[in-house]
Short mmCIF file of C-alpha atoms and ligand atoms in Angstrom, two decimals:
data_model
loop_
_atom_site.label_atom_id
_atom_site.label_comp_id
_atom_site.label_asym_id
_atom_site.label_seq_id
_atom_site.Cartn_x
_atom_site.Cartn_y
_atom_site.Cartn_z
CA UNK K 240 0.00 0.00 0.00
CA UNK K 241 1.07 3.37 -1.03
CA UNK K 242 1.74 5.50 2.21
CA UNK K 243 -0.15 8.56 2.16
CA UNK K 244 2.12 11.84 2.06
CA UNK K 245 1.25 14.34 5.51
CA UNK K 246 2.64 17.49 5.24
CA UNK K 247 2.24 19.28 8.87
CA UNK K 248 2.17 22.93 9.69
CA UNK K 249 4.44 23.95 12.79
CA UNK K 250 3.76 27.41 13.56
CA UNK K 251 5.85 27.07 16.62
CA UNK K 252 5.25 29.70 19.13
CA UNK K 253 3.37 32.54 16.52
CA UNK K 254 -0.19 33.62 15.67
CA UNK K 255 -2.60 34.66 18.29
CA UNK K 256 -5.91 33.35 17.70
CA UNK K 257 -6.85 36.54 15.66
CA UNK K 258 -4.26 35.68 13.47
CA UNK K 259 -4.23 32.13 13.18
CA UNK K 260 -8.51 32.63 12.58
CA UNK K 261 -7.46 34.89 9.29
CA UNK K 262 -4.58 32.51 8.21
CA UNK K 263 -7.61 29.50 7.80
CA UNK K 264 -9.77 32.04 6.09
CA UNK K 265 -6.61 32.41 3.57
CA UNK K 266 -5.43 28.99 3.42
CA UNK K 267 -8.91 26.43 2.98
CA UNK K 268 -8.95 27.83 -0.49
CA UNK K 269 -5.45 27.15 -1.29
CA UNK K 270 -6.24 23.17 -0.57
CA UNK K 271 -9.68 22.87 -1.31
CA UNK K 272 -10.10 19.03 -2.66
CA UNK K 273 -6.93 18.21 -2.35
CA UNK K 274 -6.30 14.29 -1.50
CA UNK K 275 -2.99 13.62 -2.83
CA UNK K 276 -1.88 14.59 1.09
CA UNK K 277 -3.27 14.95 4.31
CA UNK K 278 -2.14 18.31 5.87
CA UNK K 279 -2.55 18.86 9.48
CA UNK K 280 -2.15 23.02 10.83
CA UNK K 281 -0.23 22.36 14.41
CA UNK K 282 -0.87 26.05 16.24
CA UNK K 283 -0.18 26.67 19.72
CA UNK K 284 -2.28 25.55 22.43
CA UNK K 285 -4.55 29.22 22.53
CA UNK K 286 -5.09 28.68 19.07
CA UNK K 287 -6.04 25.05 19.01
CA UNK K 288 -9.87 25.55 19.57
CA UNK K 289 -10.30 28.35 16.70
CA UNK K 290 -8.58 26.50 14.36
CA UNK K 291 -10.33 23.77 14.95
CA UNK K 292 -13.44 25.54 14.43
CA UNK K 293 -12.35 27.23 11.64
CA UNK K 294 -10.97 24.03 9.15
CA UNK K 295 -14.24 22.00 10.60
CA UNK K 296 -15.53 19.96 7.31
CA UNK K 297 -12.09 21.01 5.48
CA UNK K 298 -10.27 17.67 5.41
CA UNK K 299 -7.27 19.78 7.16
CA UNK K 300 -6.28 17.89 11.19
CA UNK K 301 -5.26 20.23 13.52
CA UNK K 302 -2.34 19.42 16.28
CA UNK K 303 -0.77 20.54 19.10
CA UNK K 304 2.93 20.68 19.42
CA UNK K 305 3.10 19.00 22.36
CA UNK K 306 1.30 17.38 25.42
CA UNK K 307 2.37 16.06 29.04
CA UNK K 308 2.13 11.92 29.57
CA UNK K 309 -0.52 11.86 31.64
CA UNK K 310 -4.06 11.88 31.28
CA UNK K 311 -4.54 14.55 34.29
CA UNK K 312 -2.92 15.67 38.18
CA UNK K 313 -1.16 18.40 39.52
CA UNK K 314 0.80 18.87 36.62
CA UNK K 315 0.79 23.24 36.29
CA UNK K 316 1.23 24.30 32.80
CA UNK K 317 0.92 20.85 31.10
CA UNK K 318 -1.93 19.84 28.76
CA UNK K 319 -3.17 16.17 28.64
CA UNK K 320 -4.36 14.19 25.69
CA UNK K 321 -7.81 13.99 26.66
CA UNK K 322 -8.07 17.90 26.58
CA UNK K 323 -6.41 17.41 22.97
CA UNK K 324 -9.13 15.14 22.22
CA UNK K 325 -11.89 16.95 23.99
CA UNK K 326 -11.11 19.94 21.86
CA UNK K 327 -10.86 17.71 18.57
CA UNK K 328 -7.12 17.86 18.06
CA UNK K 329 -5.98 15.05 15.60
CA UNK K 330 -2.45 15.03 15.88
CA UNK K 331 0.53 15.89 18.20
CA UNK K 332 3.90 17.17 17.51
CA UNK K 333 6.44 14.91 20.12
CA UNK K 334 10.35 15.87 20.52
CA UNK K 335 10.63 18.42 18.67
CA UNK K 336 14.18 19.45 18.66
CA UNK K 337 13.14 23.03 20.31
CA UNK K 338 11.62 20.81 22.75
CA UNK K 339 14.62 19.18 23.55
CA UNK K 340 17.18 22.06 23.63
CA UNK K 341 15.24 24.17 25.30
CA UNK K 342 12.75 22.47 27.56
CA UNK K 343 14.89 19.31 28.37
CA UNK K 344 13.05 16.89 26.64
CA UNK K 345 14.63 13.36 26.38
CA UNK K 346 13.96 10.11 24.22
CA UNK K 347 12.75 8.79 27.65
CA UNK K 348 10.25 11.52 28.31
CA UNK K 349 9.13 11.49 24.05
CA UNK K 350 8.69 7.91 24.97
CA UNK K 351 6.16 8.47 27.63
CA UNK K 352 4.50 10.55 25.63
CA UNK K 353 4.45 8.59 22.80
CA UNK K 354 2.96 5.57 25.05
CA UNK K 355 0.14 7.87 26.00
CA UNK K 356 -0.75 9.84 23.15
CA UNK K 357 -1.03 6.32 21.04
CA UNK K 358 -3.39 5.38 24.00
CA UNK K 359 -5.73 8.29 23.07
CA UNK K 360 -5.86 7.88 19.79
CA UNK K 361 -3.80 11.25 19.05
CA UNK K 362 -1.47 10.58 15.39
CA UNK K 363 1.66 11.10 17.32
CA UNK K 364 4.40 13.71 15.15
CA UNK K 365 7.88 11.78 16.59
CA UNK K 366 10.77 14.31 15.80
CA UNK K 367 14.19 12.63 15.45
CA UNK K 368 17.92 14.26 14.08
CA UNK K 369 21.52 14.82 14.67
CA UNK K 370 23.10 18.72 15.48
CA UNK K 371 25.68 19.43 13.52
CA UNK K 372 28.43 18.59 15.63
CA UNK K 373 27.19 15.28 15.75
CA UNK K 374 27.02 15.45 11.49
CA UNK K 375 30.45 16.46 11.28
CA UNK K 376 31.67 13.91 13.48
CA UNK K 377 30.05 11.02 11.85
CA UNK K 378 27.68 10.48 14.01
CA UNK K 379 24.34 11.08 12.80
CA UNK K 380 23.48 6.89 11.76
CA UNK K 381 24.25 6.41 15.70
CA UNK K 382 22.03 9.43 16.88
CA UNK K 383 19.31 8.26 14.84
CA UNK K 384 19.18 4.34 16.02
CA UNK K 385 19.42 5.55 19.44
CA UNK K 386 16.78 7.88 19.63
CA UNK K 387 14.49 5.34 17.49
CA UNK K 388 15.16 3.03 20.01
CA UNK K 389 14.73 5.14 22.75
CA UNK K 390 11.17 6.60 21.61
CA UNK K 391 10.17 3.45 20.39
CA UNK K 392 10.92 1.06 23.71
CA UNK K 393 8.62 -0.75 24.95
CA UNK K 394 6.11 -0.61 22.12
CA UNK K 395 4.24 -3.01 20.05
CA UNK K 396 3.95 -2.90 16.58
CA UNK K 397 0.08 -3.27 16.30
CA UNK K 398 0.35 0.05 18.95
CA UNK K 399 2.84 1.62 16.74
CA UNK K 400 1.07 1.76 13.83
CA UNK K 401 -0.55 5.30 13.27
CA UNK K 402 2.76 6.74 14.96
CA UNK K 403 4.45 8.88 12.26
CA UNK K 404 8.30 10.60 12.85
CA UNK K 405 9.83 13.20 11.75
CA UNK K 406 13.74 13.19 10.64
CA UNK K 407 14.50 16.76 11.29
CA UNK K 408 18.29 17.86 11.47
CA UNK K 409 18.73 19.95 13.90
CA UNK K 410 21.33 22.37 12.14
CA UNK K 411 18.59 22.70 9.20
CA UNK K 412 15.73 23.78 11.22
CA UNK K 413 15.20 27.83 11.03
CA UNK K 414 18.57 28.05 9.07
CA UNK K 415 17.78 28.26 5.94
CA UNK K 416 19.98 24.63 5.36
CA UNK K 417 17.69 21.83 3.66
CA UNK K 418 18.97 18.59 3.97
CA UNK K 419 19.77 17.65 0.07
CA UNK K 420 16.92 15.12 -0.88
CA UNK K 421 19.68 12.44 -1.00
CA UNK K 422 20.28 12.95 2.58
CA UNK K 423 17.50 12.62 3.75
CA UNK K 424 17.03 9.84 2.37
CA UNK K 425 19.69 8.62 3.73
CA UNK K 426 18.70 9.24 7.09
CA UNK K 427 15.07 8.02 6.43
CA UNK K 428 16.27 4.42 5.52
CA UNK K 429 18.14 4.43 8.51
CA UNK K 430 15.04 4.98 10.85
CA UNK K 431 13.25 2.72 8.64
CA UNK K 432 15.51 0.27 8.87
CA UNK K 433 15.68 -0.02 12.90
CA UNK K 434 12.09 0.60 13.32
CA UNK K 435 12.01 -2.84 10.65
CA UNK K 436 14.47 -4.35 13.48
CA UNK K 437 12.48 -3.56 16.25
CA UNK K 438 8.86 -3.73 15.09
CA UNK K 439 9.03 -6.06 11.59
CA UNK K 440 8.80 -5.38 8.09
CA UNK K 441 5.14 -4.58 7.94
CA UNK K 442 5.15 -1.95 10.49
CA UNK K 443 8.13 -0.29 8.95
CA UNK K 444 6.77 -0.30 5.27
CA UNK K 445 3.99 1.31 6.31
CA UNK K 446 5.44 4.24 8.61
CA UNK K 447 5.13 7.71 7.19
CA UNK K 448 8.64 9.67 7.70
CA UNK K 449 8.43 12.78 7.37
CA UNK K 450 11.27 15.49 6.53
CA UNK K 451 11.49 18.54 7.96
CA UNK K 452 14.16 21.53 7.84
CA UNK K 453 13.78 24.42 5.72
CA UNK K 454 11.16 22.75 3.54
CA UNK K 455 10.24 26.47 1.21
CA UNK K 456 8.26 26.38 -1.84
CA UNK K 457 11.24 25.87 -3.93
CA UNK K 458 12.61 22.73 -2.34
CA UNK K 459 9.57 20.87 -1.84
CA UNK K 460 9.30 19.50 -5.02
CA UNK K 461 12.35 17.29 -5.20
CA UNK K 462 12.04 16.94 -1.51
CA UNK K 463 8.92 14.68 -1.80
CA UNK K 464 9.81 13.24 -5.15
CA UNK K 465 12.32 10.80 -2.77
CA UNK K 466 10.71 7.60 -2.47
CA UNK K 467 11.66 7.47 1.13
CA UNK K 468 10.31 10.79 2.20
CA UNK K 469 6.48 10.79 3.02
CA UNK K 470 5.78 14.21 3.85
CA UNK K 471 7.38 17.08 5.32
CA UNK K 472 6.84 19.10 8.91
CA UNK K 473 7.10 23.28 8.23
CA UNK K 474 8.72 25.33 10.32
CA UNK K 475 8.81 29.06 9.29
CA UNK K 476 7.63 28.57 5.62
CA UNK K 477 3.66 27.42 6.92
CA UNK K 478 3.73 30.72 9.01
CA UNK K 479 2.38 32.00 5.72
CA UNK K 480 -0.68 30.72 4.05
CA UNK K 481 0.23 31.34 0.32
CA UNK K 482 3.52 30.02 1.21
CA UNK K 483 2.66 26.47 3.15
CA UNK K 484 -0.74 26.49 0.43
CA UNK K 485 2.25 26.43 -2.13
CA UNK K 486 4.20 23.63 -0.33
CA UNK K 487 1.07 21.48 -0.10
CA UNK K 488 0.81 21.36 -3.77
CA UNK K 489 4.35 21.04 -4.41
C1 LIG W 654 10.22 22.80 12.43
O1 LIG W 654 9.94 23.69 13.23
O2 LIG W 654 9.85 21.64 12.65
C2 LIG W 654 11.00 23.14 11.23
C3 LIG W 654 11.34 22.18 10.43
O3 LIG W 654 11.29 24.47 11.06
P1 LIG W 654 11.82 25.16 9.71
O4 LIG W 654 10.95 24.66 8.59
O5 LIG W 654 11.66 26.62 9.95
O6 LIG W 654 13.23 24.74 9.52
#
């Protein structure tokens, strides 16, 4: 089966609701009837509930960018996956690498998350890559099997299923540096490859990666014309309707 391509908005911490209302308004147009992909809008949480409103009966998912691992408790500041759900979120950005440099995040704590967003029913958006130190020094196969395996322990493969990640190098994310399609690739059969290991053939055939990095207009075209890559997650280029509309039908 032919994996369906997701190509996933992540406006990262921009748009107040105001804005993100009038960004819909701009953007349904841009995709109306499109099928070839599904294409998810990932705002921040005080957006989440207008922008679900707004895309209702669209075909576009709307996500969050992230969500605590449990389901509630004195947790201050945290959002659980049953509000996600309540609200009719779809998805859920995990490990993102912001999330990681800046807010600590750890394969361990992704795979918590992971465990309970799969639980709920939420498409979980699994963010993987290397920094560039890690690059340069030849590391980047190792970084990628160990964070696979870390998100990924203790996981079934039926469980696994809807789970889709995200190969994002860290030194291409805001700079302007796209990973060449070949690359990617690259990196994309590696994850494939251990998630095969670790969760069988079926399981890995059928796992959406997605790219992410600097995806513009002008690079998503022979981006997702690599067999391996099944969609891309948008950084600073989905900020801007026209501009993520133009993505989306690369
Ligand atoms: C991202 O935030 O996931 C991302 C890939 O950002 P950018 O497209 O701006 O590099």
């Amino acid at each position: 089966m032919p994996r369906k391509p997701l190509i996933a908005a992540n406006w990262k911490m921009y748009k107040t609701p105001a804005q993100a209302q009038e960004y819909v308004k701009l953007f349904l147009p841009l995709v109306a009837n499109h099928e070839r992909d599904e294409v998810v809008l990932c705002p921040s949480f005080t957006s989440l509930s207008v922008v679900i409103a707004a895309v209702t009966g669209s075909g576009v998912g709307v996500g969050a960018q992230n969500m605590y691992s449990a389901e509630e408790g004195a947790f201050t500041g945290e959002t659980s996956p049953l509000m996600l759900k309540a609200i009719g979120a779809t998805h859920v950005i995990l490990g993102h690498s912001e999330r990681r440099q800046y807010f600590a995040e750890t394969d361990e704590s992704v795979n918590r998350k992971l465990k309970m967003a799969l639980k709920h029913e939420l498409t979980p958006i699994v963010c993987v890559g290397e920094v560039l130190a890690e690059r340069e020094a030849g590391k980047t196969e190792e970084v990628l099997l160990r964070q696979t395996r870390g998100v990924l322990a203790g996981i079934t493969a039926a469980e696994a299923a809807p789970m889709v990640i995200a190969y994002e190098p860290v030194w291409a994310i805001g700079t302007g540096k796209t990973a060449t399609p070949q690359i990617a690739s690259e990196a994309h059969r590696v994850i494939r490859g251990e998630v095969e290991k670790l969760l069988g053939a079926e399981t890995a055939a059928a796992l959406r990666i997605l790219y992410g990095g600097s995806v513009k207009p002008d690079n998503a075209t022979a981006l997702m014309a690599e067999e391996e890559i099944d969609g891309a997650l948008v950084g600073g280029a989905s900020l801007d309707a026209q501009s993520f509309g133009k993505i989306v039908n690369y």
